[in-house]
PDB file of C-alpha atoms in Angstrom:
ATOM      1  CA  UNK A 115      30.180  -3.210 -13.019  1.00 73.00           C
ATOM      2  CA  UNK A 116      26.366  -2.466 -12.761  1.00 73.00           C
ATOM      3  CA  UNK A 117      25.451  -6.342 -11.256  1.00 75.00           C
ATOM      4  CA  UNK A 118      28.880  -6.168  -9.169  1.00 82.00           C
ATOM      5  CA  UNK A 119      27.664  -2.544  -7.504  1.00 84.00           C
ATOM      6  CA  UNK A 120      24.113  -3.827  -7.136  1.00 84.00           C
ATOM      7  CA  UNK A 121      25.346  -6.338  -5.100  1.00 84.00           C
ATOM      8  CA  UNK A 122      28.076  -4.576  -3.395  1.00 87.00           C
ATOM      9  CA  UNK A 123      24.947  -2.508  -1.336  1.00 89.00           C
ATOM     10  CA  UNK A 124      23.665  -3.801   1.770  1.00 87.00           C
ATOM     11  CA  UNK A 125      20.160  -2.874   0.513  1.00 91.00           C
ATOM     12  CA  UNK A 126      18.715  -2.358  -2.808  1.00 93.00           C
ATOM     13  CA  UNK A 127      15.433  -0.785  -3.201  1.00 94.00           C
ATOM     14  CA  UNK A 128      12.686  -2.450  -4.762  1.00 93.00           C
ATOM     15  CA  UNK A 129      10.887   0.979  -5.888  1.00 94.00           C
ATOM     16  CA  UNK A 130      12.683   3.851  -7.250  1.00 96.00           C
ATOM     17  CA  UNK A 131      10.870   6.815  -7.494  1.00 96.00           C
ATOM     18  CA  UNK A 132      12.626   9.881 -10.040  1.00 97.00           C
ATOM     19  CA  UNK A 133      11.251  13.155  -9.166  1.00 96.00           C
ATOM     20  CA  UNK A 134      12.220  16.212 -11.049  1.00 96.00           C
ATOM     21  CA  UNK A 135      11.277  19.590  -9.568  1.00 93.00           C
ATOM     22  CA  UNK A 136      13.111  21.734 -12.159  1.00 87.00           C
ATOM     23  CA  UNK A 137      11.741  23.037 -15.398  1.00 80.00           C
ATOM     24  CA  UNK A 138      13.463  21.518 -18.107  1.00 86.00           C
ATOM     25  CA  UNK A 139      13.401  17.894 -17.668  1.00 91.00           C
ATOM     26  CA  UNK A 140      15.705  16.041 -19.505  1.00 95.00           C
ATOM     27  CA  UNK A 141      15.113  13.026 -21.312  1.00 96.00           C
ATOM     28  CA  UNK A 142      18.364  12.385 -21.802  1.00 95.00           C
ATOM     29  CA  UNK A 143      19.315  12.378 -18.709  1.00 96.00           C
ATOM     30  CA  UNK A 144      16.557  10.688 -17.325  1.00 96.00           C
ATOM     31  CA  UNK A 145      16.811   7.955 -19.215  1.00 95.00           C
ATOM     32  CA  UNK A 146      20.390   7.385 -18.301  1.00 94.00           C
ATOM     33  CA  UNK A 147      19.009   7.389 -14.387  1.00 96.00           C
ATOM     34  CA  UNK A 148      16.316   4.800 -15.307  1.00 94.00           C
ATOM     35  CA  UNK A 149      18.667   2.248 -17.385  1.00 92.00           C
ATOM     36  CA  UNK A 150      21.085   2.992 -14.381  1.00 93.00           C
ATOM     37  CA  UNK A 151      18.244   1.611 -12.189  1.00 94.00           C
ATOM     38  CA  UNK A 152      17.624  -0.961 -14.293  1.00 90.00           C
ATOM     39  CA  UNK A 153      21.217  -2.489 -14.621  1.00 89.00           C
ATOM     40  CA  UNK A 154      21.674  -2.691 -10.816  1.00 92.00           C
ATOM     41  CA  UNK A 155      18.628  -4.318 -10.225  1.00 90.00           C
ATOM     42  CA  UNK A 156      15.674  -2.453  -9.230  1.00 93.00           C
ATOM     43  CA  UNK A 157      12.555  -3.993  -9.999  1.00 91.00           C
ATOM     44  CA  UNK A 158      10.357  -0.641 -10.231  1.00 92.00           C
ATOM     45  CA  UNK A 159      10.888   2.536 -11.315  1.00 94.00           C
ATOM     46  CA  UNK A 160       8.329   5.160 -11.235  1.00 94.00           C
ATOM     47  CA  UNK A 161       9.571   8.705 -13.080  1.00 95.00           C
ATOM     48  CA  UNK A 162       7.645  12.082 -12.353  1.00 94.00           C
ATOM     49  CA  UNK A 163       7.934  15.596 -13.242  1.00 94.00           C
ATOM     50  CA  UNK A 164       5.099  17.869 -11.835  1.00 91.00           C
ATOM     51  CA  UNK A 165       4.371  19.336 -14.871  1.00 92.00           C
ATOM     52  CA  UNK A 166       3.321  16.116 -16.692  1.00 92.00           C
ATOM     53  CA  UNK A 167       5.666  16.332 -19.513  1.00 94.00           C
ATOM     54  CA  UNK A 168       7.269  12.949 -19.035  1.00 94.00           C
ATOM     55  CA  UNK A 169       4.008  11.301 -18.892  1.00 92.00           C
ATOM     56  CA  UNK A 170       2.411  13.533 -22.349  1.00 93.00           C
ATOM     57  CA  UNK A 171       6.020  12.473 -24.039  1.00 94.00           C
ATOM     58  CA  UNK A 172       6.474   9.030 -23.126  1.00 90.00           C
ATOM     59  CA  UNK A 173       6.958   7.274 -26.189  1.00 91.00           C
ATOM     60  CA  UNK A 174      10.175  10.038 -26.970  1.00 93.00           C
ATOM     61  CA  UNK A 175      11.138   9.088 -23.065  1.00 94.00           C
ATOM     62  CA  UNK A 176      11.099   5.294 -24.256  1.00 92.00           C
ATOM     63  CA  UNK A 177      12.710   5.560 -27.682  1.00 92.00           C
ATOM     64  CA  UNK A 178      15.656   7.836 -25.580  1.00 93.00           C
ATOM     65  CA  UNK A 179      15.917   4.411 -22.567  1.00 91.00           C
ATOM     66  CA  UNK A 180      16.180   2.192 -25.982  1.00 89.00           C
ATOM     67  CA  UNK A 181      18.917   4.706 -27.130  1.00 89.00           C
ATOM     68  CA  UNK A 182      20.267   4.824 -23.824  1.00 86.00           C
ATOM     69  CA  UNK A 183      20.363   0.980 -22.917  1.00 84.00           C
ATOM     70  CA  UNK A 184      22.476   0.706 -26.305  1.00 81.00           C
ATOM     71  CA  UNK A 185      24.908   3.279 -25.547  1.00 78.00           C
ATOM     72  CA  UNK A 186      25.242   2.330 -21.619  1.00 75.00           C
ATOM     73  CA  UNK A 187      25.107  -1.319 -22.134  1.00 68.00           C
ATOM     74  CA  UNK A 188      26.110  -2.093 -25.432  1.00 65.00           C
ATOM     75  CA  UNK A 189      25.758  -6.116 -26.316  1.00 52.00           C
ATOM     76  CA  UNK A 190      24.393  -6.972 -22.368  1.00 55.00           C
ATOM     77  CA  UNK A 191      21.338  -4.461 -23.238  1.00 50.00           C
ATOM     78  CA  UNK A 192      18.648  -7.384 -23.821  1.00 49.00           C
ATOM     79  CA  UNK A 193      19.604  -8.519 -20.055  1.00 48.00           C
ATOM     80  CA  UNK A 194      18.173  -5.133 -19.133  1.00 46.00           C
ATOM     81  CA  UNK A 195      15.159  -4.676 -20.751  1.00 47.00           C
ATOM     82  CA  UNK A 196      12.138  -3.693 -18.864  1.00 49.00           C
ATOM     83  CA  UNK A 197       8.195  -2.816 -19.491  1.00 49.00           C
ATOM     84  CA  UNK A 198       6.684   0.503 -19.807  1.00 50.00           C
ATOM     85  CA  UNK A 199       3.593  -0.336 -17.651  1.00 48.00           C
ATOM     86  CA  UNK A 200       1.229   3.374 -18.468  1.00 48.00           C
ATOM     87  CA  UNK A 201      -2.732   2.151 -19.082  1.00 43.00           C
ATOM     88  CA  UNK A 202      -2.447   4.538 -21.834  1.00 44.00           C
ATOM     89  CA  UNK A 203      -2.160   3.636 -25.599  1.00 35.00           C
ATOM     90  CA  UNK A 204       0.971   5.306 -26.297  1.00 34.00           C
ATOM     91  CA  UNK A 205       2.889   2.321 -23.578  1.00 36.00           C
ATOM     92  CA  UNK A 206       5.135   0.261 -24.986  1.00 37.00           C
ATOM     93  CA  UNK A 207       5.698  -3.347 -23.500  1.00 35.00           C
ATOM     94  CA  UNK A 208       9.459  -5.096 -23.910  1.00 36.00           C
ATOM     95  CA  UNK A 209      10.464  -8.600 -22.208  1.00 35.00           C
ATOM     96  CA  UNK A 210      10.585  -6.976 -18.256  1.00 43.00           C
ATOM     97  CA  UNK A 211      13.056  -7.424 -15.684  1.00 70.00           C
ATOM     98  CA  UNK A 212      12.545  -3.745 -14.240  1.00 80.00           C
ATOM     99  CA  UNK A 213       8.964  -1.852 -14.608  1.00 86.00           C
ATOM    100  CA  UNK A 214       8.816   1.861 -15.472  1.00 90.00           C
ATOM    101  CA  UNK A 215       5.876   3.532 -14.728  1.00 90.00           C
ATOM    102  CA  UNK A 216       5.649   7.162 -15.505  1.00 91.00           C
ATOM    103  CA  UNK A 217       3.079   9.466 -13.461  1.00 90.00           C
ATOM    104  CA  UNK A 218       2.150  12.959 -13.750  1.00 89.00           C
ATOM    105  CA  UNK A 219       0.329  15.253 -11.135  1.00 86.00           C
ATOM    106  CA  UNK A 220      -3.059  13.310 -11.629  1.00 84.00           C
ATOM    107  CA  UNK A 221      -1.852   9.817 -10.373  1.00 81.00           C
ATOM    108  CA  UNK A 222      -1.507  11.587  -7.418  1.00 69.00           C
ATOM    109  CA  UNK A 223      -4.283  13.390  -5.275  1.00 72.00           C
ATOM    110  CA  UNK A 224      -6.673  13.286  -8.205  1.00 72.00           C
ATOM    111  CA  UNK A 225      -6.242   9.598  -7.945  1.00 69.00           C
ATOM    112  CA  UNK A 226      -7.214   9.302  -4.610  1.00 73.00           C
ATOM    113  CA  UNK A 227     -10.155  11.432  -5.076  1.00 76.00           C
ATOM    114  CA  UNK A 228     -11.003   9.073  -7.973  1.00 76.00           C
ATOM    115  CA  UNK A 229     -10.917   5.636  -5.143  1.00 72.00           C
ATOM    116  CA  UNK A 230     -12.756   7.364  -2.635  1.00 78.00           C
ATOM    117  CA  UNK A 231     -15.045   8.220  -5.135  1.00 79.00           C
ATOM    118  CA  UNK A 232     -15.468   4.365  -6.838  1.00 76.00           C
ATOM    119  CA  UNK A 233     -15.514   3.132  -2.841  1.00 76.00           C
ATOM    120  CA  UNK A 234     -18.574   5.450  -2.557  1.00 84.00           C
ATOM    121  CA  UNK A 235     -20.211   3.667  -5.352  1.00 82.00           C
ATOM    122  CA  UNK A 236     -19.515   0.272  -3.917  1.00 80.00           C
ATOM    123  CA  UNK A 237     -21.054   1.532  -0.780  1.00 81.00           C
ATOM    124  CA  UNK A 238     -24.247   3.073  -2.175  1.00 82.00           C
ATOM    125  CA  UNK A 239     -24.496  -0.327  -4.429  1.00 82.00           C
ATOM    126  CA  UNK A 240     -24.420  -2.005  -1.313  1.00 82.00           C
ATOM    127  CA  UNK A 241     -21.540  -4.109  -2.254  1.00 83.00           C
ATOM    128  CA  UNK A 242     -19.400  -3.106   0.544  1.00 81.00           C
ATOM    129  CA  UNK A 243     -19.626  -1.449   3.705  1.00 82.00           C
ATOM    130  CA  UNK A 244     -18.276   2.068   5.187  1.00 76.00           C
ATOM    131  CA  UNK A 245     -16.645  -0.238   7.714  1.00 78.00           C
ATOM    132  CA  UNK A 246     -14.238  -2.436   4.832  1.00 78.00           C
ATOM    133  CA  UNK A 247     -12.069   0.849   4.041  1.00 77.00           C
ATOM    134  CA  UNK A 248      -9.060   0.535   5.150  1.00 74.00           C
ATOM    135  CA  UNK A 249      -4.851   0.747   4.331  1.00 71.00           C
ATOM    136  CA  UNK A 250      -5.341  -2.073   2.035  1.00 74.00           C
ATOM    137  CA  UNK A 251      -8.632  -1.498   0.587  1.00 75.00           C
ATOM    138  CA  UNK A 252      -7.451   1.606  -0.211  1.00 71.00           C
ATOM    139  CA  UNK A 253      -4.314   0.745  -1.797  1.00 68.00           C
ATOM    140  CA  UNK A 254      -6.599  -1.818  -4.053  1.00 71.00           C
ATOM    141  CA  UNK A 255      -8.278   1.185  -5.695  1.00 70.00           C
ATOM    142  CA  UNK A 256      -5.597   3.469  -6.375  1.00 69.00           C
ATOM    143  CA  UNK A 257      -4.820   2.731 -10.264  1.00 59.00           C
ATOM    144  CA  UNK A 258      -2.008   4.782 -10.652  1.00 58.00           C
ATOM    145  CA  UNK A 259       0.154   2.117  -8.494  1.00 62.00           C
ATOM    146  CA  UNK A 260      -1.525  -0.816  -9.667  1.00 65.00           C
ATOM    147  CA  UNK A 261       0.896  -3.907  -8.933  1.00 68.00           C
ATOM    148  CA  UNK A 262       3.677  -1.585  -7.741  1.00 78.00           C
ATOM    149  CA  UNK A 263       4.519  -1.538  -4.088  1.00 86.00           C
ATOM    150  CA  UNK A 264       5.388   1.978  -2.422  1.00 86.00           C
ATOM    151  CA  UNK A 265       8.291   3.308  -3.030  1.00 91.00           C
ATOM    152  CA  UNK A 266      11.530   2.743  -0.965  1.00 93.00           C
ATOM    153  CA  UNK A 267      13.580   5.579  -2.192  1.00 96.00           C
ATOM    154  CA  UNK A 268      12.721   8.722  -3.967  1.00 96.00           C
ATOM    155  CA  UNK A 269      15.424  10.449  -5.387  1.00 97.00           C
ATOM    156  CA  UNK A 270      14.288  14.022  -5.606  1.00 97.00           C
ATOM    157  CA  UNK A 271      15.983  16.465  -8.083  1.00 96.00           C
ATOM    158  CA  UNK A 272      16.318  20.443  -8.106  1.00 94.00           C
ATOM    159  CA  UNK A 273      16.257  23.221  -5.919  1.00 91.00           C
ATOM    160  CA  UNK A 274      12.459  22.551  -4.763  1.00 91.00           C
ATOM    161  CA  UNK A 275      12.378  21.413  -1.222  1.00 88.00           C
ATOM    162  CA  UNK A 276       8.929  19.581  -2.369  1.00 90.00           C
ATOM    163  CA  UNK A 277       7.966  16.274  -3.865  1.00 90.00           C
ATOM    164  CA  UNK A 278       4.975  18.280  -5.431  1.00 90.00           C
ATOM    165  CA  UNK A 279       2.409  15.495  -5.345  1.00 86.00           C
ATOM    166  CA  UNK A 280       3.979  12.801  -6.165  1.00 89.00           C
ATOM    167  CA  UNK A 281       2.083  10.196  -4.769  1.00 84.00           C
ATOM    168  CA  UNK A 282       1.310  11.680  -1.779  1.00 78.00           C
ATOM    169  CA  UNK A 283      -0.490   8.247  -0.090  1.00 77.00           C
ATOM    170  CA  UNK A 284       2.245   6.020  -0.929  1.00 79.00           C
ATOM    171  CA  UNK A 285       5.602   7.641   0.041  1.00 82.00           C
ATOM    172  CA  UNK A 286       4.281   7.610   4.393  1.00 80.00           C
ATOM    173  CA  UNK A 287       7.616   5.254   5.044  1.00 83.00           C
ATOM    174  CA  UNK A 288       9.890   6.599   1.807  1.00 91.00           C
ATOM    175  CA  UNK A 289      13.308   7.984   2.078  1.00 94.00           C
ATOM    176  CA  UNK A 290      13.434  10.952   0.396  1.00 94.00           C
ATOM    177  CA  UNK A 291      17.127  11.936  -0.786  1.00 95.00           C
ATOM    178  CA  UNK A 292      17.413  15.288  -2.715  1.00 96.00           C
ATOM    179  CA  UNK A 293      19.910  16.365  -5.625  1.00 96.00           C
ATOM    180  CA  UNK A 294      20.774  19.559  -6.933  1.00 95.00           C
ATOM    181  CA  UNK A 295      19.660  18.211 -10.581  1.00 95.00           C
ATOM    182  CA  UNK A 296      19.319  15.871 -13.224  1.00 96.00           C
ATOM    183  CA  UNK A 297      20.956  17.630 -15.470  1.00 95.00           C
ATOM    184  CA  UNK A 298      23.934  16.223 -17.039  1.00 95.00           C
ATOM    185  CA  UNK A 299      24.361  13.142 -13.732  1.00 95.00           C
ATOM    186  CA  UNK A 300      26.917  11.333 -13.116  1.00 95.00           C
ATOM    187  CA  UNK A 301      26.386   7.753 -12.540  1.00 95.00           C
ATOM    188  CA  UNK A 302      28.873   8.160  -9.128  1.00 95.00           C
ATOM    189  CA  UNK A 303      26.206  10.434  -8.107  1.00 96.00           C
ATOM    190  CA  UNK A 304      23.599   8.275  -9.015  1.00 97.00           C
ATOM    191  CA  UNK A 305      25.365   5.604  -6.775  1.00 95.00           C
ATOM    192  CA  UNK A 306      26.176   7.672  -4.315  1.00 95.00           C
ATOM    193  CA  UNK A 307      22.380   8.172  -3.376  1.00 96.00           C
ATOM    194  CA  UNK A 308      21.862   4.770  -3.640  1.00 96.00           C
ATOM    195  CA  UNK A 309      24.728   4.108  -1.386  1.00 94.00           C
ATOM    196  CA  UNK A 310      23.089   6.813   1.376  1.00 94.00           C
ATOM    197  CA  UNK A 311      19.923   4.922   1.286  1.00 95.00           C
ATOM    198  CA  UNK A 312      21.704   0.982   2.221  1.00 92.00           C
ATOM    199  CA  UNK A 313      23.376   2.980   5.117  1.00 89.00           C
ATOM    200  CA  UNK A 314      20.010   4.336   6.288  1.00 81.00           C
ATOM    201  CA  UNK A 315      18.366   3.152   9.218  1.00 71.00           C
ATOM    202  CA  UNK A 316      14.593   3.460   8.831  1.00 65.00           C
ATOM    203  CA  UNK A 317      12.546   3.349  12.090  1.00 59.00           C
ATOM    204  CA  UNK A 318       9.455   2.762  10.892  1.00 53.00           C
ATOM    205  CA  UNK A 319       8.066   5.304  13.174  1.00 53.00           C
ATOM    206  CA  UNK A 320       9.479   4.471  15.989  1.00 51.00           C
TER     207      UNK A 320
END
């Protein structure tokens, strides 16, 4: 069912991002949201809570997608498998066909502040110029993103009509579609949202 409903969408984002603006996260049920991702065939998945408790507890969030991809998937989990891609030295790494990244309130503005900051450097090293910043320079620097591109979709969950910095510079062009909550999800839901987003018609600005 996953591949069929993957394919049944006249788009598919390639970057899911999983924003939780309520208190309690879940793990359980934000695992389910990420294998869910996963099976239909995202390629990136980025989870964030504002409070950083994902990000502190991200070995129990990958030991709960393991669980999950067992329970969900049963014998086709090892098509599914997909790389925790933190810096940090709690990641784990599996054989990827999706990317989770998992960010927390400092991959966000403090991140910027931290390229602006190494640009600086560059400059007063004299190995570049004020005149080389630009979109793409700056996206080069950010290492919270590294090898991600933005985000097509952010699904945004709780009563917080905020994304409460998550990644403020990369989600200019993202469609932002809220839910009431994580808790306890259905997957129709899940596709639901993802089924709002294919019918979208993004302007670009225009």
């Amino acid at each position: 069912r996953w591949r069929a409903d993957g394919r049944a969408l006249r788009k598919l984002p390639v970057h899911v991002g999983l924003v939780v603006t309520e208190e309690e996260p879940s793990y359980a049920d934000m695992a389910s949201l990420v294998v869910w991702c996963m099976a239909v065939g995202i390629s990136y998945v980025s989870v964030y809570d504002h409070n950083g408790i994902f990000k502190r507890n991200n070995s129990r969030l990958m030991d709960e997608i393991l669980k999950q991809q067992q329970d969900l998937l049963g014998q086709d989990c090892s098509k599914y498998t997909g790389e925790f891609a933190n810096h940090d030295k709690t990641s784990q790494v599996l054989n990827c066909q999706s990317t989770l990244k998992v960010l927390s309130p400092e991959d966000g503005k403090a991140d910027i502040v931290k390229a602006a900051q190494d640009f600086c450097q560059l400059v007063a090293q004299q190995q570049r110029t004020h005149s080389d910043l630009d979109v793409n320079m700056l996206d080069n620097l950010l290492s919270s993103t590294n090898g991600f591109p933005d985000p097509d979709l952010v699904l945004k969950f709780g009563p917080v009509d905020s994304t409460l910095g998550f990644l403020p510079w990369h989600i200019r062009l993202t469609e932002i579609i809220s839910l009431p909550s994580h808790l306890n999800i259905s997957y129709e839901d899940f596709y639901s949202a993802l089924h709002h987003y294919a019918a979208c018609e993004q302007r670009w600005g225009k």
